[in-house]
Short mmCIF file of N, CA, C and O in Angstrom, two decimals:
data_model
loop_
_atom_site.label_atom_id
_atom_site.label_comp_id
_atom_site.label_asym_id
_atom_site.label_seq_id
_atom_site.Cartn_x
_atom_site.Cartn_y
_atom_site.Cartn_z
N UNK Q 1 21.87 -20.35 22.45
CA UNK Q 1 21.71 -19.35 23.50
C UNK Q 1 21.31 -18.02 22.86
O UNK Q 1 21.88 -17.58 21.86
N UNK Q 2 20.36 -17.42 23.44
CA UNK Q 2 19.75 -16.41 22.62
C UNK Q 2 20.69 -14.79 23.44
O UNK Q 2 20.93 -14.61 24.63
N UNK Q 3 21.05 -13.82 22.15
CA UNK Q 3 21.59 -13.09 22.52
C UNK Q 3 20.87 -11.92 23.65
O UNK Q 3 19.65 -11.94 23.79
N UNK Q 4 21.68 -10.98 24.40
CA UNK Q 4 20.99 -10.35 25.17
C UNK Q 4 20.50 -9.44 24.40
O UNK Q 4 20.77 -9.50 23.20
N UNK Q 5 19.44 -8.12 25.00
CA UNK Q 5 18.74 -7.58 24.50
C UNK Q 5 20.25 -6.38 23.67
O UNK Q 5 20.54 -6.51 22.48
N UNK Q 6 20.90 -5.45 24.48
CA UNK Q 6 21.77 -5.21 23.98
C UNK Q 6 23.13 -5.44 23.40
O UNK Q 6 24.06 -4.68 23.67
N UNK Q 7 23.21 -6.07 22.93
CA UNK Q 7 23.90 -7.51 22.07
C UNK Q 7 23.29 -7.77 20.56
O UNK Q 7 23.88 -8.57 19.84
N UNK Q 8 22.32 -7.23 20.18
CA UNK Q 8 21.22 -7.59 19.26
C UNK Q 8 21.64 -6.56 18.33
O UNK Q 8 21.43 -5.40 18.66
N UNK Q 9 22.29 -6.84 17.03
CA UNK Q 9 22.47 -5.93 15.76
C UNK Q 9 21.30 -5.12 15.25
O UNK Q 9 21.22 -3.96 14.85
N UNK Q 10 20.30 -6.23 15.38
CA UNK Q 10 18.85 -5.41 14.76
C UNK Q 10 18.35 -3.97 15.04
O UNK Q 10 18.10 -3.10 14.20
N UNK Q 11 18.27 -3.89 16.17
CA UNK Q 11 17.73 -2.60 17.17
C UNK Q 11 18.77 -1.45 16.25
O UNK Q 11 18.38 -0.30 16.07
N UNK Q 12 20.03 -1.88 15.74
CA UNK Q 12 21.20 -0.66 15.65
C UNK Q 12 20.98 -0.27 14.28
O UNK Q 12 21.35 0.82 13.84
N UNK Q 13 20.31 -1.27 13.51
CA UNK Q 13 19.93 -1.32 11.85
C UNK Q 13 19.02 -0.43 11.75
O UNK Q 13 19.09 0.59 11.07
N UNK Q 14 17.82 -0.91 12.70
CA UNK Q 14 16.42 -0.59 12.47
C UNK Q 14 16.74 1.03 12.77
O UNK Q 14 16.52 1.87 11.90
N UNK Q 15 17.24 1.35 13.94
CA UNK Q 15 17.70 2.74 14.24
C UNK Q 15 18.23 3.55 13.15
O UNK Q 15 17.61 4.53 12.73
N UNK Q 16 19.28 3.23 12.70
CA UNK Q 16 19.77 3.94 11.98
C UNK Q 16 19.27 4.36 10.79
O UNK Q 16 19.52 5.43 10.24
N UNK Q 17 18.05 2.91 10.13
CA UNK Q 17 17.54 3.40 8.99
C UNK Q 17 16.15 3.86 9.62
O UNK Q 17 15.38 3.27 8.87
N UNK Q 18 15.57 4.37 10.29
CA UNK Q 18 14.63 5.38 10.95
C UNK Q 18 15.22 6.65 11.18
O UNK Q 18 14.56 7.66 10.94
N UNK Q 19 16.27 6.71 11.58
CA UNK Q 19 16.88 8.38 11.29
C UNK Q 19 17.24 8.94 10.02
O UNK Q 19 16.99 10.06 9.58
N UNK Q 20 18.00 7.78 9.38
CA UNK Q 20 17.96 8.09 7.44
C UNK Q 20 16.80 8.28 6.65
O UNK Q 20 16.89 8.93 5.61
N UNK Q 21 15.62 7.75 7.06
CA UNK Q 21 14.47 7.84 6.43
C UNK Q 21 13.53 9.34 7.14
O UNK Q 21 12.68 10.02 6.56
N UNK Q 22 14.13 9.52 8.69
CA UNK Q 22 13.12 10.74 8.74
C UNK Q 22 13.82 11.99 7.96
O UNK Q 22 13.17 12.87 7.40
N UNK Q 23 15.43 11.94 8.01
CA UNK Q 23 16.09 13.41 8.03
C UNK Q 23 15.69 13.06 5.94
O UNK Q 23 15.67 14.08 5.24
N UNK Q 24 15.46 11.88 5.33
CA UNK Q 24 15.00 12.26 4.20
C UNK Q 24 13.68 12.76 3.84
O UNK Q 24 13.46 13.54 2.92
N UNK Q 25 12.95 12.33 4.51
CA UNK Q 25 11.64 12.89 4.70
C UNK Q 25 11.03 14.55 5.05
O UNK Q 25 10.02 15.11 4.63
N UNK Q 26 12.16 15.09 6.03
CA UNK Q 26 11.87 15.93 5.97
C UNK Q 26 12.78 17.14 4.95
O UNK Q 26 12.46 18.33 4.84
N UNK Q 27 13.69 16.62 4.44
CA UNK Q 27 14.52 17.25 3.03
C UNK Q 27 13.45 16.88 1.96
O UNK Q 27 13.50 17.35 0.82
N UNK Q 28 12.60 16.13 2.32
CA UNK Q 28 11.81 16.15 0.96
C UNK Q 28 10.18 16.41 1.35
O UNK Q 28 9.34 15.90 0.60
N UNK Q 29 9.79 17.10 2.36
CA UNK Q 29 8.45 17.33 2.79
C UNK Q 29 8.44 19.32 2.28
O UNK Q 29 7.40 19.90 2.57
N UNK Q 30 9.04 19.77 1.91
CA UNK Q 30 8.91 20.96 1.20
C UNK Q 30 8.34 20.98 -0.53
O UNK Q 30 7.36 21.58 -0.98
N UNK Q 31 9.03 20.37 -1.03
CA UNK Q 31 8.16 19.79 -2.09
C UNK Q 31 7.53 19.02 -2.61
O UNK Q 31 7.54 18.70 -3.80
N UNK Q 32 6.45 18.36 -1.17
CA UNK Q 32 5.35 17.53 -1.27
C UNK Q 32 5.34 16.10 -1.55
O UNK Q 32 4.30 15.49 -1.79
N UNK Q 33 6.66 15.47 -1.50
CA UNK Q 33 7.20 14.36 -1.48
C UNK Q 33 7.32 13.22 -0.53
O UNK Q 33 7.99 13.58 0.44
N UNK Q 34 6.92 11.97 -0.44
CA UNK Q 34 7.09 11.21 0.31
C UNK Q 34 8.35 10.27 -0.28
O UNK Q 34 8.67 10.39 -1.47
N UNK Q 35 9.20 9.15 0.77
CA UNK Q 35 10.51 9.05 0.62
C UNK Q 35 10.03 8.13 -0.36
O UNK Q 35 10.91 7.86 -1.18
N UNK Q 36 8.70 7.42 -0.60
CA UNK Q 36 8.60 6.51 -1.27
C UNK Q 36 8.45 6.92 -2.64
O UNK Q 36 8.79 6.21 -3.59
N UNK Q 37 7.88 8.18 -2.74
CA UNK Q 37 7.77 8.74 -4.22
C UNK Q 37 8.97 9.11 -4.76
O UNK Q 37 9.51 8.98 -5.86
N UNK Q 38 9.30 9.69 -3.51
CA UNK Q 38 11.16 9.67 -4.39
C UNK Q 38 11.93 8.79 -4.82
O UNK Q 38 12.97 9.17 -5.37
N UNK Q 39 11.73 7.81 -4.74
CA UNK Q 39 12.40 6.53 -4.50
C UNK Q 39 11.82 6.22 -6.40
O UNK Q 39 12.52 6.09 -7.40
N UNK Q 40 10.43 6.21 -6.26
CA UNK Q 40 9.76 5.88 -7.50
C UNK Q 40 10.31 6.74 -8.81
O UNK Q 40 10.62 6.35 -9.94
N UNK Q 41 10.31 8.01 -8.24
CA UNK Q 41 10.84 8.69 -9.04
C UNK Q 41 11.72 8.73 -9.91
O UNK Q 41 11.59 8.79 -11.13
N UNK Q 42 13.07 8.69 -8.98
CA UNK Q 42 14.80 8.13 -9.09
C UNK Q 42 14.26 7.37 -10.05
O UNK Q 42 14.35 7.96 -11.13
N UNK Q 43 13.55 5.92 -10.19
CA UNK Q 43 13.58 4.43 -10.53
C UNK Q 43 13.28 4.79 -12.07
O UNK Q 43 13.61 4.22 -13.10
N UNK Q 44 12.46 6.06 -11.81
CA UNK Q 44 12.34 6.35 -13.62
C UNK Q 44 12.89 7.26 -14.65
O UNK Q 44 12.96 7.26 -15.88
N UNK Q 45 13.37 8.32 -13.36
CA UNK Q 45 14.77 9.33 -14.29
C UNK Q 45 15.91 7.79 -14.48
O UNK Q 45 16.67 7.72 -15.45
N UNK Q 46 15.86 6.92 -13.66
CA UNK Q 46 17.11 6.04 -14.43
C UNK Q 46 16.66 5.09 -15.21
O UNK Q 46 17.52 4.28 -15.57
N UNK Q 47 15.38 4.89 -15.67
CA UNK Q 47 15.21 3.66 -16.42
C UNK Q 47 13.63 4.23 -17.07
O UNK Q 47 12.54 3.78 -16.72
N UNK Q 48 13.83 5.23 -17.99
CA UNK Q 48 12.16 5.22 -18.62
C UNK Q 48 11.43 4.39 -19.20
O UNK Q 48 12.15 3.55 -19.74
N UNK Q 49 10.37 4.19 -19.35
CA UNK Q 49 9.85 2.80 -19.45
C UNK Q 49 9.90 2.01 -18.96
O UNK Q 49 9.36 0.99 -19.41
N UNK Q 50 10.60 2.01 -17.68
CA UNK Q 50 10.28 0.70 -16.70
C UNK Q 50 8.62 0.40 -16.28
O UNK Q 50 7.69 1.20 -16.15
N UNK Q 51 8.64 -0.73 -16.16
CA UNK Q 51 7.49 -0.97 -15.81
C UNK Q 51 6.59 -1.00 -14.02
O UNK Q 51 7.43 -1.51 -13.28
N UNK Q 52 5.87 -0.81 -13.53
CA UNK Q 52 5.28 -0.75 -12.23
C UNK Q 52 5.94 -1.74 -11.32
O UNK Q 52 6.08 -1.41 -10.14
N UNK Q 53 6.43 -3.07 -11.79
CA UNK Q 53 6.81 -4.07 -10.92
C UNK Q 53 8.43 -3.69 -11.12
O UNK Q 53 9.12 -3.61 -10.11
N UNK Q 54 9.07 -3.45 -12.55
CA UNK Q 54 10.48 -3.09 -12.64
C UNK Q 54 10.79 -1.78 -11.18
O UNK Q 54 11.74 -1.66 -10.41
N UNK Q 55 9.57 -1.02 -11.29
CA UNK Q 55 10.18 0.00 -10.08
C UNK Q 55 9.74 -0.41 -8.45
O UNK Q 55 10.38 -0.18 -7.43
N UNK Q 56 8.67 -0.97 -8.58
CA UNK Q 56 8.61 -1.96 -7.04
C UNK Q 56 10.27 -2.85 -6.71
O UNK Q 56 11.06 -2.86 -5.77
N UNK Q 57 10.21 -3.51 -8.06
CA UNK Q 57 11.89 -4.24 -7.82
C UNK Q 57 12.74 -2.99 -7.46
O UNK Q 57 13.21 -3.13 -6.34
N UNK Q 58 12.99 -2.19 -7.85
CA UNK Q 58 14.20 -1.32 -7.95
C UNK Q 58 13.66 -0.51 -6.15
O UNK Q 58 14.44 -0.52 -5.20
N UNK Q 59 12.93 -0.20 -6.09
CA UNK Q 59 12.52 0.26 -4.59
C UNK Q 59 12.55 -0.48 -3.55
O UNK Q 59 12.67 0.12 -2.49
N UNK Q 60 12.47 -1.89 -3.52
CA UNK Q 60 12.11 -2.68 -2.79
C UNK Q 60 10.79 -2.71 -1.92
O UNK Q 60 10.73 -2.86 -0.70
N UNK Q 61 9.77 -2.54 -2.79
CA UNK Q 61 8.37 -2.62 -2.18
C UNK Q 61 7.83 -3.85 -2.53
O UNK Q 61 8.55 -4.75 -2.97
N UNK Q 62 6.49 -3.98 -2.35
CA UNK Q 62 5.71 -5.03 -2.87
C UNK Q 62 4.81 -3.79 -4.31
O UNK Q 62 4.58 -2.59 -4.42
N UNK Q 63 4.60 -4.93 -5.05
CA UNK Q 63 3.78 -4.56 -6.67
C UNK Q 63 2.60 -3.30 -6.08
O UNK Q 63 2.53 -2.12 -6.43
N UNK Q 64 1.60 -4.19 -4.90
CA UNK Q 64 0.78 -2.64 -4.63
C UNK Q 64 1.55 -1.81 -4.51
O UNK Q 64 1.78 -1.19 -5.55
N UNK Q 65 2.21 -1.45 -3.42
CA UNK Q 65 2.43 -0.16 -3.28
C UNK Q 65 3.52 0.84 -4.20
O UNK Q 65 3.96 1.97 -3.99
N UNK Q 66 3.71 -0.08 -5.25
CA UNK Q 66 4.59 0.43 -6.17
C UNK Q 66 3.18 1.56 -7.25
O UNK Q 66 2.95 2.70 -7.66
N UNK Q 67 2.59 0.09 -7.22
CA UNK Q 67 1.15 0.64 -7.78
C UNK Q 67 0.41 1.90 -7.45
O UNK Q 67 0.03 2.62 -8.38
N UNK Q 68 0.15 2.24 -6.10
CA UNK Q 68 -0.46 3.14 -5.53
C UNK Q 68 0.49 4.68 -5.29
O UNK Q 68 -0.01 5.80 -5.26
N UNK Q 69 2.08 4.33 -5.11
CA UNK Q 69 2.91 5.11 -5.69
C UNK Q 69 2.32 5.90 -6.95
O UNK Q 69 1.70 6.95 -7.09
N UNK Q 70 2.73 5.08 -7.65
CA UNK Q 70 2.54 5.77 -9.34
C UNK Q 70 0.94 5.90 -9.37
O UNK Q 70 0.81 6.79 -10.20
N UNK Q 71 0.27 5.71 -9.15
CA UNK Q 71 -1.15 6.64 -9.10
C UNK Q 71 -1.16 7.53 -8.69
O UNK Q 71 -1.92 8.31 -9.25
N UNK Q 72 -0.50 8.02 -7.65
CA UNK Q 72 -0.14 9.14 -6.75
C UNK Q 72 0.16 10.00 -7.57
O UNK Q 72 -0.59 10.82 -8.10
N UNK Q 73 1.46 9.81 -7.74
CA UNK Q 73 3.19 10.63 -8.64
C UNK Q 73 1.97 10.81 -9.84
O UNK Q 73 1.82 12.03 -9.87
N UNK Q 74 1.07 10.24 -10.79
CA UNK Q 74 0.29 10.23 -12.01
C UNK Q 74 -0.84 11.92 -12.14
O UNK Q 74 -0.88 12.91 -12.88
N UNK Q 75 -1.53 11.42 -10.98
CA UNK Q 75 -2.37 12.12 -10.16
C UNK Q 75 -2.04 13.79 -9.85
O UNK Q 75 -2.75 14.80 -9.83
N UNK Q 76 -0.34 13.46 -9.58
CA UNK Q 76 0.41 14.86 -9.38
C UNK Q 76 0.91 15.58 -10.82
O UNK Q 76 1.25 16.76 -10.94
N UNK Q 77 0.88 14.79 -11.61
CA UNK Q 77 1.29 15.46 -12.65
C UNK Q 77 2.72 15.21 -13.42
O UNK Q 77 3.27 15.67 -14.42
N UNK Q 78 3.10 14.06 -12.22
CA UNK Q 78 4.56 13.86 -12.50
C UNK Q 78 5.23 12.50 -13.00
O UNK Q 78 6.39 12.10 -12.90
N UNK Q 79 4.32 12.04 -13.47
CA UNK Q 79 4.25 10.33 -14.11
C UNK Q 79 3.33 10.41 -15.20
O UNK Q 79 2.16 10.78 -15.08
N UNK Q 80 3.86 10.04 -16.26
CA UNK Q 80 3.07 9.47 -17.31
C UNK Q 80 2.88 8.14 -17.60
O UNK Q 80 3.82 7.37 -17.78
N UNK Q 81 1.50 7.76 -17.68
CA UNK Q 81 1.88 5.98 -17.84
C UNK Q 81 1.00 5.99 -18.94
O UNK Q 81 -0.16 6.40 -18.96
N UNK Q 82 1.74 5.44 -19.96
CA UNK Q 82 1.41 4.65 -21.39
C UNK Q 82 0.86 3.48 -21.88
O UNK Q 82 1.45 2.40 -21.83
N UNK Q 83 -0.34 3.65 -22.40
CA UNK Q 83 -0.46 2.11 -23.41
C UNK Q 83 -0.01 1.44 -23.85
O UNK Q 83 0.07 1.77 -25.04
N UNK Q 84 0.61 0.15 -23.62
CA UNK Q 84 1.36 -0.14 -24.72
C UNK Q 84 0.60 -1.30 -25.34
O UNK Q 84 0.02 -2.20 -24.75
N UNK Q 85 0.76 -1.05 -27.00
CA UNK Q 85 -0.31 -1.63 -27.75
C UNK Q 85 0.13 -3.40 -27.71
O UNK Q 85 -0.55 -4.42 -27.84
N UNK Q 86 1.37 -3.20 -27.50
CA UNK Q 86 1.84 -5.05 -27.61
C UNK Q 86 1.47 -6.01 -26.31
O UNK Q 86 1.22 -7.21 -26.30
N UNK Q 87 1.54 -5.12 -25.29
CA UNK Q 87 1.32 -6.02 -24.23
C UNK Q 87 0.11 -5.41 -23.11
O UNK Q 87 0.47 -4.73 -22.15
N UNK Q 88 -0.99 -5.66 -23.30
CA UNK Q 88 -1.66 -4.57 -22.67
C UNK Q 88 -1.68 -4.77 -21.09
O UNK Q 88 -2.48 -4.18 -20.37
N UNK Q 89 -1.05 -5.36 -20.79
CA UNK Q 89 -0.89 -5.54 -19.10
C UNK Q 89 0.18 -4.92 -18.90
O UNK Q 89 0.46 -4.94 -17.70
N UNK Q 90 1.09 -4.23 -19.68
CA UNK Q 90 1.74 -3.51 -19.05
C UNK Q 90 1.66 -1.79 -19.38
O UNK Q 90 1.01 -1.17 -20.22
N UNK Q 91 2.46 -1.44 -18.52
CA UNK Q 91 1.77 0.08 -18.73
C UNK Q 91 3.36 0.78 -18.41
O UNK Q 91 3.70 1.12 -17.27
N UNK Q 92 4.11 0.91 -19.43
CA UNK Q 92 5.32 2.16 -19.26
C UNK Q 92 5.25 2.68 -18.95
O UNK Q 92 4.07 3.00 -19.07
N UNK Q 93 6.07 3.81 -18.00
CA UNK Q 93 5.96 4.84 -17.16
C UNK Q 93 7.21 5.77 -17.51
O UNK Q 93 8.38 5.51 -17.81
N UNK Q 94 6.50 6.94 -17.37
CA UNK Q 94 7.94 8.16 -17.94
C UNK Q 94 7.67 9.37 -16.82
O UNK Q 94 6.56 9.68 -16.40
N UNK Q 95 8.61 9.83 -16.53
CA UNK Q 95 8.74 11.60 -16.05
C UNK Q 95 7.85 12.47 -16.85
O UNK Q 95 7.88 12.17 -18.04
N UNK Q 96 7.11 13.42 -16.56
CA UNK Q 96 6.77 14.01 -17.33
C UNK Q 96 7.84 15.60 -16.93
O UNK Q 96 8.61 15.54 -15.98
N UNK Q 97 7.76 16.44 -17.48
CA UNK Q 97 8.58 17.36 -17.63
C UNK Q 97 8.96 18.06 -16.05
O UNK Q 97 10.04 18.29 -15.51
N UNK Q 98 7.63 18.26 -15.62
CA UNK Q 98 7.65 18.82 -14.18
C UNK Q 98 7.84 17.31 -13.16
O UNK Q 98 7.87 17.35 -11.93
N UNK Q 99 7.97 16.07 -13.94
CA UNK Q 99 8.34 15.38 -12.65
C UNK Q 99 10.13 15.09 -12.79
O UNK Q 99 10.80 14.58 -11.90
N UNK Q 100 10.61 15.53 -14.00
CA UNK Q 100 11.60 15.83 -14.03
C UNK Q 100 12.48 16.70 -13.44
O UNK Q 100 13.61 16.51 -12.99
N UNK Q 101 11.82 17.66 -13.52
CA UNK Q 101 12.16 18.94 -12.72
C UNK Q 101 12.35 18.65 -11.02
O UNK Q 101 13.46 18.70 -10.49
N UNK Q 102 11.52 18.45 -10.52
CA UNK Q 102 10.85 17.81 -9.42
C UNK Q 102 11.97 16.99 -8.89
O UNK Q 102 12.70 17.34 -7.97
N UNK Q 103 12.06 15.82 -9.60
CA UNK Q 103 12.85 14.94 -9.31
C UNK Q 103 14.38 15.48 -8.71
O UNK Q 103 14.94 15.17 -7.66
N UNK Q 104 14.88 16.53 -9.93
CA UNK Q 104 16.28 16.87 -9.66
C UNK Q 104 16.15 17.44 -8.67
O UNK Q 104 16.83 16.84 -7.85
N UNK Q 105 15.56 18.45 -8.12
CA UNK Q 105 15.15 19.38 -6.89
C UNK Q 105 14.97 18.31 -5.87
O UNK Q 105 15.76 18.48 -4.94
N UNK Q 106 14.33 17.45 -5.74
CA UNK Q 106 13.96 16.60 -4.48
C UNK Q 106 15.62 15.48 -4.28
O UNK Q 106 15.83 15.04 -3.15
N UNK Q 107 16.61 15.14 -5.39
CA UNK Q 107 17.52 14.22 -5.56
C UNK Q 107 18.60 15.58 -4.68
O UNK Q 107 19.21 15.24 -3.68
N UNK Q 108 18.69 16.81 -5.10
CA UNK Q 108 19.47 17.28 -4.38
C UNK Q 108 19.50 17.55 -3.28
O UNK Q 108 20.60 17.65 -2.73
N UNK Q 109 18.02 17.82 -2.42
CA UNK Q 109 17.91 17.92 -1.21
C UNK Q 109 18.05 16.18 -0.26
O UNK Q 109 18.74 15.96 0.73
N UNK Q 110 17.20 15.26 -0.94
CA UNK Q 110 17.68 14.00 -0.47
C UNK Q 110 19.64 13.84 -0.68
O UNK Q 110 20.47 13.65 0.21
N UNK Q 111 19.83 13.98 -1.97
CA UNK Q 111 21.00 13.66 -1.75
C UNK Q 111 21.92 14.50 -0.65
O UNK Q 111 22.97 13.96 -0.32
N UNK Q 112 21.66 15.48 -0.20
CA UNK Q 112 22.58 16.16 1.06
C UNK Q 112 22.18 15.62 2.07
O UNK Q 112 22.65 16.20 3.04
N UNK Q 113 21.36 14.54 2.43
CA UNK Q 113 21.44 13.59 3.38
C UNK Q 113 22.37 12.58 2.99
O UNK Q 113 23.41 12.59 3.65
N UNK Q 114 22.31 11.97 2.35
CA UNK Q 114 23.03 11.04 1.69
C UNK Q 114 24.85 11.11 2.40
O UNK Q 114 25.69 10.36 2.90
N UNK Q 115 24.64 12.71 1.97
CA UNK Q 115 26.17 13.26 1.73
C UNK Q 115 26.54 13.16 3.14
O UNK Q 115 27.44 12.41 3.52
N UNK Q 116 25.79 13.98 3.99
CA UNK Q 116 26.22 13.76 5.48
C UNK Q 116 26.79 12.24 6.01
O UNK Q 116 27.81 12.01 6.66
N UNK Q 117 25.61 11.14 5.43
CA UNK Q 117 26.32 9.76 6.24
C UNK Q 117 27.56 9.66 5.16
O UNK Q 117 28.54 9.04 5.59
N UNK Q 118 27.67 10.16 3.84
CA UNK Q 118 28.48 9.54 3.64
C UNK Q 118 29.75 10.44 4.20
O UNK Q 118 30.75 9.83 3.81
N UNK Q 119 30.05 11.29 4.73
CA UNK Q 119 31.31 12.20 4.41
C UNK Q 119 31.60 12.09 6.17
O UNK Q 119 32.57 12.69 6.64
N UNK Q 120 30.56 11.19 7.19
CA UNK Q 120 31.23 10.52 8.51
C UNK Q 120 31.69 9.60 8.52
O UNK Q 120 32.14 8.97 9.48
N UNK Q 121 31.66 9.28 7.09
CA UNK Q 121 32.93 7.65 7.20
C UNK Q 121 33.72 7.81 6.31
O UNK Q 121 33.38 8.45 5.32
N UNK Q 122 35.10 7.24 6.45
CA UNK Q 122 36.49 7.30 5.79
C UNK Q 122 35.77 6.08 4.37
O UNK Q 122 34.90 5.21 4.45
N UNK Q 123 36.37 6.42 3.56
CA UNK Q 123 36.52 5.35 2.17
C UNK Q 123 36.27 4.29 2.67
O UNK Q 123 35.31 3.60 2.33
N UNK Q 124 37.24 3.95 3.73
CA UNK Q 124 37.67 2.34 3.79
C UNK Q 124 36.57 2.24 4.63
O UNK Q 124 35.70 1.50 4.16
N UNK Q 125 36.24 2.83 5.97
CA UNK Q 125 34.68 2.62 6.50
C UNK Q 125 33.67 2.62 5.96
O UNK Q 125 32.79 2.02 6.59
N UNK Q 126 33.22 3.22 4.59
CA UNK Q 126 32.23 2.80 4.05
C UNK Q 126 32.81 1.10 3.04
O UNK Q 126 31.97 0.26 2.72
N UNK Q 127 33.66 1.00 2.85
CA UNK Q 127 33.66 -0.14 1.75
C UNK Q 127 33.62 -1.29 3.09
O UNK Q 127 32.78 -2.18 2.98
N UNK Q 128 34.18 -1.29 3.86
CA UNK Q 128 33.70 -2.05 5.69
C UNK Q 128 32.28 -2.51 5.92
O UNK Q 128 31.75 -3.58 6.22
N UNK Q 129 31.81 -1.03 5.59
CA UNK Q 129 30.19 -0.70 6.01
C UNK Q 129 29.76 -2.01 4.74
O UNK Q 129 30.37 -3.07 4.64
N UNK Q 130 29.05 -1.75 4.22
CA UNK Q 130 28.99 -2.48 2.57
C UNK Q 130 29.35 -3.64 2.89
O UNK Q 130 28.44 -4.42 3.19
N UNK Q 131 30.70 -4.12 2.95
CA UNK Q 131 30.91 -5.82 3.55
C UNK Q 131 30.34 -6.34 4.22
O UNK Q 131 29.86 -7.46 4.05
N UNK Q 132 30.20 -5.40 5.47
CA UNK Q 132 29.26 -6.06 6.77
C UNK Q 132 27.74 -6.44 6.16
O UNK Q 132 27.14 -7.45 5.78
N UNK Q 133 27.52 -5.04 6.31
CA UNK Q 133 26.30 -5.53 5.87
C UNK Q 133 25.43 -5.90 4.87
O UNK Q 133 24.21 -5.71 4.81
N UNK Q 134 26.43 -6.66 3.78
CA UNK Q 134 26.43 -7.43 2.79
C UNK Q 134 26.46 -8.94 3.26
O UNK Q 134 26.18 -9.87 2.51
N UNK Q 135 26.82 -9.08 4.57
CA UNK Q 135 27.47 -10.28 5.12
C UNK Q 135 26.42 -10.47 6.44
O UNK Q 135 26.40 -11.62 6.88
N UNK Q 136 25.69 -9.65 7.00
CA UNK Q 136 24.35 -9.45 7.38
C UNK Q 136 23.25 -10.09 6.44
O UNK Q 136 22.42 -10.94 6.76
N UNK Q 137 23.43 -9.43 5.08
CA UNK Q 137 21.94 -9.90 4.34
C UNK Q 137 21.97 -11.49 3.85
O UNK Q 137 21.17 -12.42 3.83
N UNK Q 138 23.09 -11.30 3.53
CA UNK Q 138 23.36 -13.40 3.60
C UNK Q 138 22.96 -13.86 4.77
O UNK Q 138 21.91 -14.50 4.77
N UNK Q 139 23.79 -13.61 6.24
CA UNK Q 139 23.42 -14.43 6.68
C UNK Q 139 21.68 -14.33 7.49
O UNK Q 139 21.29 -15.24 8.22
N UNK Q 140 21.23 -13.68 7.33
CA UNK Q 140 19.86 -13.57 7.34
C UNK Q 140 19.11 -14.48 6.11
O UNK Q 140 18.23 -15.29 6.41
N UNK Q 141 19.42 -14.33 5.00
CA UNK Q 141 18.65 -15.19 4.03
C UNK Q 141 19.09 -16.27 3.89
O UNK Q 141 18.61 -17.03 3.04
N UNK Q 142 20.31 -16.68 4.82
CA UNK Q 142 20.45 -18.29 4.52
C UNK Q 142 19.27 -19.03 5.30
O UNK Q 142 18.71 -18.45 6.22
N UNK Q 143 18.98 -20.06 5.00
CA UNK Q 143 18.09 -20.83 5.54
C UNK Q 143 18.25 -21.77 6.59
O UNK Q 143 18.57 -22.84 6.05
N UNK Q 144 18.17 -21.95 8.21
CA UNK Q 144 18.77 -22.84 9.15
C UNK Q 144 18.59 -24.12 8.73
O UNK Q 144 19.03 -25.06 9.40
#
């Protein structure tokens, strides 16, 4: 029996991460940032030398647009991507000084979004939150 329309978890997901993604968007549309570059960004202040697909993994994109990311972020001045002589299909990627800079400035204004959802839920409602919808992504990827 198929659930009713309001009955449906999805609509409440999809919502909520469309308001998290605009109020980050616009904490990060002052310094020329899209949520996805930030995202790219983060992936390489925590892991230098990751590679284009290591930060698609860590973002959850597909390889293009991880790709077209870092051409972007490159383009801006704020990605360096390297030769590397051993494997030439891959191409290391680093902060460069001003995407460093950048980064921390854009992590603090994103992160005071962050802070808001997190500081409307008690401890135990977020470790709740996290279960559930830990228990959501299973049962979505199990297979009928």
């Amino acid at each position: 029996m198929a659930l009713a329309v309001d009955e449906r978890l999805g609509y409440d997901i999809k919502a909520t991460e469309v308001a998290f993604m605009t109020a980050k968007a616009e904490a990060l549309r002052p310094m020329g940032l899209t949520v996805a570059q930030y995202a790219a960004l983060l992936a390489l202040r925590d892991n230098p030398g990751i590679s284009g697909a290591g930060i698609a993994r860590a973002c959850l994109v597909t390889p293009q647009a991880s790709a077209a990311t870092l051409k972007t972020l490159e383009a801006k001045g704020l990605v360096v991507r390297e030769q590397d002589d051993w494997n030439r299909n891959s191409r290391p990627n680093r902060l460069s000084e001003e995407g460093r800079r950048l980064t921390d400035l854009a992590d603090s204004a994103a992160g005071a979004v962050e802070q808001r959802m997190y500081d409307a839920l008690s401890p135990a409602d977020r470790d709740t939150l996290r279960r559930l919808l830990g228990q959501c992504r299973a049962a979505v990827a199990a297979t009928p």
